[in-house]
Tab-separated table of C-alpha atoms in Angstrom:
chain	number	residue	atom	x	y	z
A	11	UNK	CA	-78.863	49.827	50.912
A	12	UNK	CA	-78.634	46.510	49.337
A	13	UNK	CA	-81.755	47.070	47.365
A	14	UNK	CA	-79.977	49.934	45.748
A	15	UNK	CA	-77.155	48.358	45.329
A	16	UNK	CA	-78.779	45.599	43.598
A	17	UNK	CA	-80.171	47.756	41.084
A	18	UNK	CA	-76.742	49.356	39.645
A	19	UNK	CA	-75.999	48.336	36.225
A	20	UNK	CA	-72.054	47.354	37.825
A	21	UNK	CA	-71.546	46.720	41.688
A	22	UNK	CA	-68.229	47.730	43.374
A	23	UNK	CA	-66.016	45.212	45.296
A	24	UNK	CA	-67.322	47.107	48.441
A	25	UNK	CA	-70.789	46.964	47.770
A	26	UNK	CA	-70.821	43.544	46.653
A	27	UNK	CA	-69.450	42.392	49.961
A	28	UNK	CA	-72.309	44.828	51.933
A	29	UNK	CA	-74.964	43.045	49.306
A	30	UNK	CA	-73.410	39.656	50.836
A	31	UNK	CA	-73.393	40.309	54.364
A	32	UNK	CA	-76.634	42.003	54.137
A	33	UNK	CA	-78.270	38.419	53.263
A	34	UNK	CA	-75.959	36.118	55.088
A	35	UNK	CA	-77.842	36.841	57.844
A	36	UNK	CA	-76.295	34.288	60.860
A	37	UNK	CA	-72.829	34.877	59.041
A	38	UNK	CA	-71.707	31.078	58.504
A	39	UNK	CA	-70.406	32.357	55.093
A	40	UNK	CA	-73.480	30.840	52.956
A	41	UNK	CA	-76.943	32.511	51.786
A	42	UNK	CA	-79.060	29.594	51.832
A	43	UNK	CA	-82.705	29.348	53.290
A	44	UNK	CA	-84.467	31.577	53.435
A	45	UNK	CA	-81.918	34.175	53.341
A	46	UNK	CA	-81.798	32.820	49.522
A	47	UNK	CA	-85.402	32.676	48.943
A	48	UNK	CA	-85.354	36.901	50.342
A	49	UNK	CA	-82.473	37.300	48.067
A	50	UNK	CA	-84.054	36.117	44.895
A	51	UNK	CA	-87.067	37.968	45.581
A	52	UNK	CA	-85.281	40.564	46.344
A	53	UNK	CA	-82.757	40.980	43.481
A	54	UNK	CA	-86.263	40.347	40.865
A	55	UNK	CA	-87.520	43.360	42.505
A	56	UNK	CA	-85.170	45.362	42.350
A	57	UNK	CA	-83.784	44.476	38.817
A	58	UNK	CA	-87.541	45.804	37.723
A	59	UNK	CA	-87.611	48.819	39.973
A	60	UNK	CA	-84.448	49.700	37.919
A	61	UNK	CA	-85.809	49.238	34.579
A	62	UNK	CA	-83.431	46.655	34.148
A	63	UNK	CA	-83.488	42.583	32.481
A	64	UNK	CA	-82.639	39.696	34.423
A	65	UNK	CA	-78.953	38.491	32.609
A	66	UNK	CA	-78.708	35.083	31.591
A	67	UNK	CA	-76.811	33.911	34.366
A	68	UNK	CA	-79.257	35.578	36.790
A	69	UNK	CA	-82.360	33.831	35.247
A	70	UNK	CA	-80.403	30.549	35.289
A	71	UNK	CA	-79.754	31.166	39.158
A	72	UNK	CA	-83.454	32.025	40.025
A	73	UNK	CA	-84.397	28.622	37.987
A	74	UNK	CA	-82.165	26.551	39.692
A	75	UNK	CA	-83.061	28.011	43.382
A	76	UNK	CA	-86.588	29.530	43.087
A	77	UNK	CA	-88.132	26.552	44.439
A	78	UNK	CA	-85.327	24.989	46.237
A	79	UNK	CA	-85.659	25.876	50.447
A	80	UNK	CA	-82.489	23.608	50.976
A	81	UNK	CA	-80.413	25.612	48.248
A	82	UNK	CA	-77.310	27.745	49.432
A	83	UNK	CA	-74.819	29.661	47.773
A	84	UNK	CA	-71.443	31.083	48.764
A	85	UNK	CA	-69.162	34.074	47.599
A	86	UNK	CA	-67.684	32.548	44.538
A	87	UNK	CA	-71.513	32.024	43.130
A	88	UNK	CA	-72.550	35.221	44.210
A	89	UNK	CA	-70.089	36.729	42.328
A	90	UNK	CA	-70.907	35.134	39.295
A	91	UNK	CA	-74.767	36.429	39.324
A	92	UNK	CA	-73.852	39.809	40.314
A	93	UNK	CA	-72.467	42.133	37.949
A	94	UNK	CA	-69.722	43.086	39.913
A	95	UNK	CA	-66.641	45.493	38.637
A	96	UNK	CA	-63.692	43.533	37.550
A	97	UNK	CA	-65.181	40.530	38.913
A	98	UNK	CA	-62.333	40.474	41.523
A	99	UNK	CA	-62.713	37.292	42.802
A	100	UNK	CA	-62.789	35.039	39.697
A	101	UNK	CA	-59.596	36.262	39.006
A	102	UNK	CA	-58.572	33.315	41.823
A	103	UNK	CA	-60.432	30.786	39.548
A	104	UNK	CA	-59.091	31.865	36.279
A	105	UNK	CA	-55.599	31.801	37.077
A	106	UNK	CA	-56.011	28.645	39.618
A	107	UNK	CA	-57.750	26.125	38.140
A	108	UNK	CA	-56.541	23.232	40.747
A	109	UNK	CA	-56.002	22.903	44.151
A	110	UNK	CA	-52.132	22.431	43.144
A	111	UNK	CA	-51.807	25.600	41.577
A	112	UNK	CA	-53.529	27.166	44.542
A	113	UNK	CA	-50.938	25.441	46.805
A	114	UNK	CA	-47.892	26.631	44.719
A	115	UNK	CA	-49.649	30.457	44.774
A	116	UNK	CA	-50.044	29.819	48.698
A	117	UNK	CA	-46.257	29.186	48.604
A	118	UNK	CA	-45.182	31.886	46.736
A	119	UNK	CA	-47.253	34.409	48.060
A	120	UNK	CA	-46.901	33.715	52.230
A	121	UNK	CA	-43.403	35.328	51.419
A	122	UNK	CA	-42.113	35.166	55.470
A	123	UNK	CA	-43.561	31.403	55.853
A	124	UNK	CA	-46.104	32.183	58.746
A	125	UNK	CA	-48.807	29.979	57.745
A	126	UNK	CA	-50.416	32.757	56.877
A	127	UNK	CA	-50.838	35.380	53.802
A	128	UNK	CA	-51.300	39.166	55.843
A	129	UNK	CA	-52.313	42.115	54.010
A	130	UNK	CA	-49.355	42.865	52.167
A	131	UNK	CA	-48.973	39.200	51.047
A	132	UNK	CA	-52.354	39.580	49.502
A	133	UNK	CA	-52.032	42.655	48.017
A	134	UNK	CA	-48.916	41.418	46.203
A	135	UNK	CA	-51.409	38.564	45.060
A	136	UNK	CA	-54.250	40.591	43.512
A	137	UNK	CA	-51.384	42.522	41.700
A	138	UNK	CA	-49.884	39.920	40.104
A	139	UNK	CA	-53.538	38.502	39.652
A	140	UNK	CA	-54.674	42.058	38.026
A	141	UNK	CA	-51.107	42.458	35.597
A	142	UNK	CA	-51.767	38.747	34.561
A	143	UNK	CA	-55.221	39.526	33.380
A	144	UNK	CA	-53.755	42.772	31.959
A	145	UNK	CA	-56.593	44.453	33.843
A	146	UNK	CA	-56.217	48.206	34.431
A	147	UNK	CA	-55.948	49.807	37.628
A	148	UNK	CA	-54.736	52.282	40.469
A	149	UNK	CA	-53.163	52.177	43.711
A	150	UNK	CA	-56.894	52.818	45.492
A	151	UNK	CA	-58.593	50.344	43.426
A	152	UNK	CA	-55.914	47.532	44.809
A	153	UNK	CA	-56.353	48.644	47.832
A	154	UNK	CA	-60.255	47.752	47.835
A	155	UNK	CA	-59.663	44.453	46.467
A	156	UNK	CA	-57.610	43.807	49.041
A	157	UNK	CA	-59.573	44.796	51.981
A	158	UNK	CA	-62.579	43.739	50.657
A	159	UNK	CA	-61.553	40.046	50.268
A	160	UNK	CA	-59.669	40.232	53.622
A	161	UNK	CA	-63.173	40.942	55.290
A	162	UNK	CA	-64.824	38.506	53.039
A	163	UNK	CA	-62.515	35.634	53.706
A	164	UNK	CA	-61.030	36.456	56.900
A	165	UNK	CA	-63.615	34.521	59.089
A	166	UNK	CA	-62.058	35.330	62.462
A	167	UNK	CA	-61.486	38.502	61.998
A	168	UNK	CA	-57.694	38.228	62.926
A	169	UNK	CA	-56.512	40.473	60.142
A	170	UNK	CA	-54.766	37.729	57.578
A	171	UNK	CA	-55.618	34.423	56.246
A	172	UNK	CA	-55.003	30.942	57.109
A	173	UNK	CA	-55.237	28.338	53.925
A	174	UNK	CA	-58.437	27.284	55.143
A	175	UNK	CA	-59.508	30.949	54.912
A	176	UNK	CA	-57.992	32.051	51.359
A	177	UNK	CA	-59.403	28.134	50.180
A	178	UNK	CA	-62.598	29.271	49.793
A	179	UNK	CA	-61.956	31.315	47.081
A	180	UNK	CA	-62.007	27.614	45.420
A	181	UNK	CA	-65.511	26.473	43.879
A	182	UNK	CA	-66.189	23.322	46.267
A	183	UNK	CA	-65.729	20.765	44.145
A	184	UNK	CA	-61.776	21.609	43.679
A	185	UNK	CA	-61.397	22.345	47.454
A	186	UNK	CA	-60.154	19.286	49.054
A	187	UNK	CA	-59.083	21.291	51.967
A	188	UNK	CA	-62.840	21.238	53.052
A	189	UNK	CA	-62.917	17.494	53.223
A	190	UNK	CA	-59.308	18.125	55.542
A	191	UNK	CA	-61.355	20.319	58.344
A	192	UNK	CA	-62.639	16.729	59.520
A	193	UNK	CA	-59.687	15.450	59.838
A	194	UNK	CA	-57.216	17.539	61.286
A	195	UNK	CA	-55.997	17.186	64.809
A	196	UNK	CA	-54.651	18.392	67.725
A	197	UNK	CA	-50.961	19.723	68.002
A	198	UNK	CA	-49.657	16.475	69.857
A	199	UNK	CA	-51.273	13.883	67.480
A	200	UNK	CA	-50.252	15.359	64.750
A	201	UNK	CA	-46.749	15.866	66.058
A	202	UNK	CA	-46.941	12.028	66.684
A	203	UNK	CA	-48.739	11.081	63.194
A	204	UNK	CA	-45.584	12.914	61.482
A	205	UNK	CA	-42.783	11.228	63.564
A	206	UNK	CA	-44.628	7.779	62.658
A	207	UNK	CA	-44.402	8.320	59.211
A	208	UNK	CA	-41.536	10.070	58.488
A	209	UNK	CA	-39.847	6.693	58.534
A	210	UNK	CA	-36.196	7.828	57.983
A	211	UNK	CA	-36.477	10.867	60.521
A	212	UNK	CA	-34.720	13.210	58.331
A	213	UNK	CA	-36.935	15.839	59.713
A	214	UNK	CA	-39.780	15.709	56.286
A	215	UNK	CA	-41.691	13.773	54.180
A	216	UNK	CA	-41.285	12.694	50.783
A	217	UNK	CA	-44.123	11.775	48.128
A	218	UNK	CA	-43.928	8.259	49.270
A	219	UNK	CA	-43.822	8.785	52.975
A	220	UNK	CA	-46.992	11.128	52.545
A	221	UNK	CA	-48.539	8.383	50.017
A	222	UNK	CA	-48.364	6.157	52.776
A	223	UNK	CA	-50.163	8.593	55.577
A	224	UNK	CA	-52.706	9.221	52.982
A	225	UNK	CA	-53.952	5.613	52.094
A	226	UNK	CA	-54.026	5.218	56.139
A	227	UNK	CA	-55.974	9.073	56.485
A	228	UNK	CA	-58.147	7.528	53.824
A	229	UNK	CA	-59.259	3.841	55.063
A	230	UNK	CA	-60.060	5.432	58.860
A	231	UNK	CA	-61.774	8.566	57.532
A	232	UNK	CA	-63.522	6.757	54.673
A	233	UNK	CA	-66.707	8.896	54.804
A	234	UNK	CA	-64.605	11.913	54.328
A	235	UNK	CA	-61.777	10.992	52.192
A	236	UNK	CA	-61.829	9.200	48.957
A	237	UNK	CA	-58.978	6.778	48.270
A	238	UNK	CA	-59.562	7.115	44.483
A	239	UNK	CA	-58.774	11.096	45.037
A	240	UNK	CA	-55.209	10.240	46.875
A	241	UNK	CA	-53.107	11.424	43.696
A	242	UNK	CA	-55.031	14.814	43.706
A	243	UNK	CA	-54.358	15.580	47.831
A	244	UNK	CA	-50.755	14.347	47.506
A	245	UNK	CA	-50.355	16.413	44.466
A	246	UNK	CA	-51.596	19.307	46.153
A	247	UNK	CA	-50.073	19.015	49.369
A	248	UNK	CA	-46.411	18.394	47.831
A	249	UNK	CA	-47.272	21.627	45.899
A	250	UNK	CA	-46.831	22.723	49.625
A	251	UNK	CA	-42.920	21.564	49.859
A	252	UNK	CA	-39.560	22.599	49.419
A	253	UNK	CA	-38.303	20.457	46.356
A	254	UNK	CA	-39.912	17.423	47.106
A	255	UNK	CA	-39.228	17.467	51.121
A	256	UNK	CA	-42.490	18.641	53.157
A	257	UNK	CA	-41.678	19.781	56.344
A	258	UNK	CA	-43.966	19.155	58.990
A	259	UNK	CA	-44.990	22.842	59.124
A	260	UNK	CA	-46.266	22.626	55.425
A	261	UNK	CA	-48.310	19.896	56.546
A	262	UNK	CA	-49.337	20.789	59.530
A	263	UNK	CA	-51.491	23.817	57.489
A	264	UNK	CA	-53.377	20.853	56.520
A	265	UNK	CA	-54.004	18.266	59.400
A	266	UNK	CA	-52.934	20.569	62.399
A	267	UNK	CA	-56.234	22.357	64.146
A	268	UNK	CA	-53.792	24.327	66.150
A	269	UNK	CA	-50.737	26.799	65.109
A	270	UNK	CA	-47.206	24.985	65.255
């Protein structure tokens, strides 16, 4: 089925996500391997058993990985090579270009403030997302964008996303929140780590109260976090606050390993 699928001139959300979970074989969310070396060969053959040209951005791909066994590519890339309708899932990258703006979106969009964005939430997203783009489409349409990126994204299969989830809609390189997974902490530490530094116990942090856990986060993780990148998390994160004052269950989306 993903043969055929690879051969269409345009490939549905739908089928795009059967085309990657048909080659992500141990489902860890990458195609790398040799699940990348069987997807190259693959997608070559089945380009030519359609009568159909590499595209640029497909020849450029099999260049760069042909001949690389430790490549590995994840849904954002995938999406880029494949001529898929719409292209859904840029429409993240076009409209977020930072890991602030995605922070603000997370905000506005996890309307009831559970730490996560359900269904609904996200289907209020990709509509905003589709109008923006002034991209046409129907009630059935949204309703495939939506469930498609739930599946692709929702990695535990608990029906909505955590931050950490909808984050990797982010090429790497913008998403910080990947060098946060090893870091975060259990419930009680980071319970404690917020009473230590919100130093007037008003109940939040402010920019310099977080500037201060940051530098620390940064000199004992050092082979993790990058002290020269500490204006780019604390921009972020504050994108996470209510006028200025981040309450600790903002933060905790970041450090916390376990729901508040």
């Amino acid at each position: 089925m993903a043969n055929a699928y690879l051969q269409g001139v345009e490939i549905s959300a739908s089928q795009f996500l059967d085309i990657f979970h048909h080659y992500d074989n141990d489902g860890n969310g990458y195609i790398e391997g040799k699940e990348l070396q069987n997807f190259i060969k693959e997608l070559q053959q089945a380009r030519k058993q359609a009568g159909l040209e590499l595209t640029d951005k497909m020849k450029a791909f099999v260049e760069k990985y042909e001949q690389n066994a430790d490549g590995k590519i994840g849904i954002v890339e995938l999406v880029q090579i494949l001529p898929t309708e719409e292209n859904f899932l840029l429409f993240f990258r076009q409209q977020l270009k930072s890991c602030a703006e995605f922070m603000q979106a997370w905000r506005t969009y996890d309307a009831d403030h559970s730490g996560y964005i359900e269904a609904d939430e996200l289907k209020n997203f990709l509509k905003d997302l589709l109008q923006r783009a002034k991209k046409p489409y129907d009630e059935k349409k949204l309703e495939e964008y939506t469930l498609t990126t739930l599946k692709i994204f929702d990695s535990n299969k608990d029906g909505k996303l955590c931050l950490s989830e909808m984050a990797r809609l982010l090429p790497d390189q913008e998403n910080f929140l990947l060098k946060f997974q090893g870091v975060k902490m259990s419930r009680k530490d980071f319970n404690k780590i917020f009473e230590l530094y919100d130093q007037d116990k008003n109940g939040y942090m402010d920019e310099n109260e977080l500037d201060a856990l940051l530098k620390d986060l940064c000199e004992k993780n050092n082979k993790v976090l990058e002290v020269s990148k500490i204006p780019t998390y604390k921009s972020a994160i504050m994108a996470l606050s209510d006028g200025g004052k981040l309450y600790r269950t903002e933060l905790a989306l970041v450090l916390c390993a376990e729901e508040m």
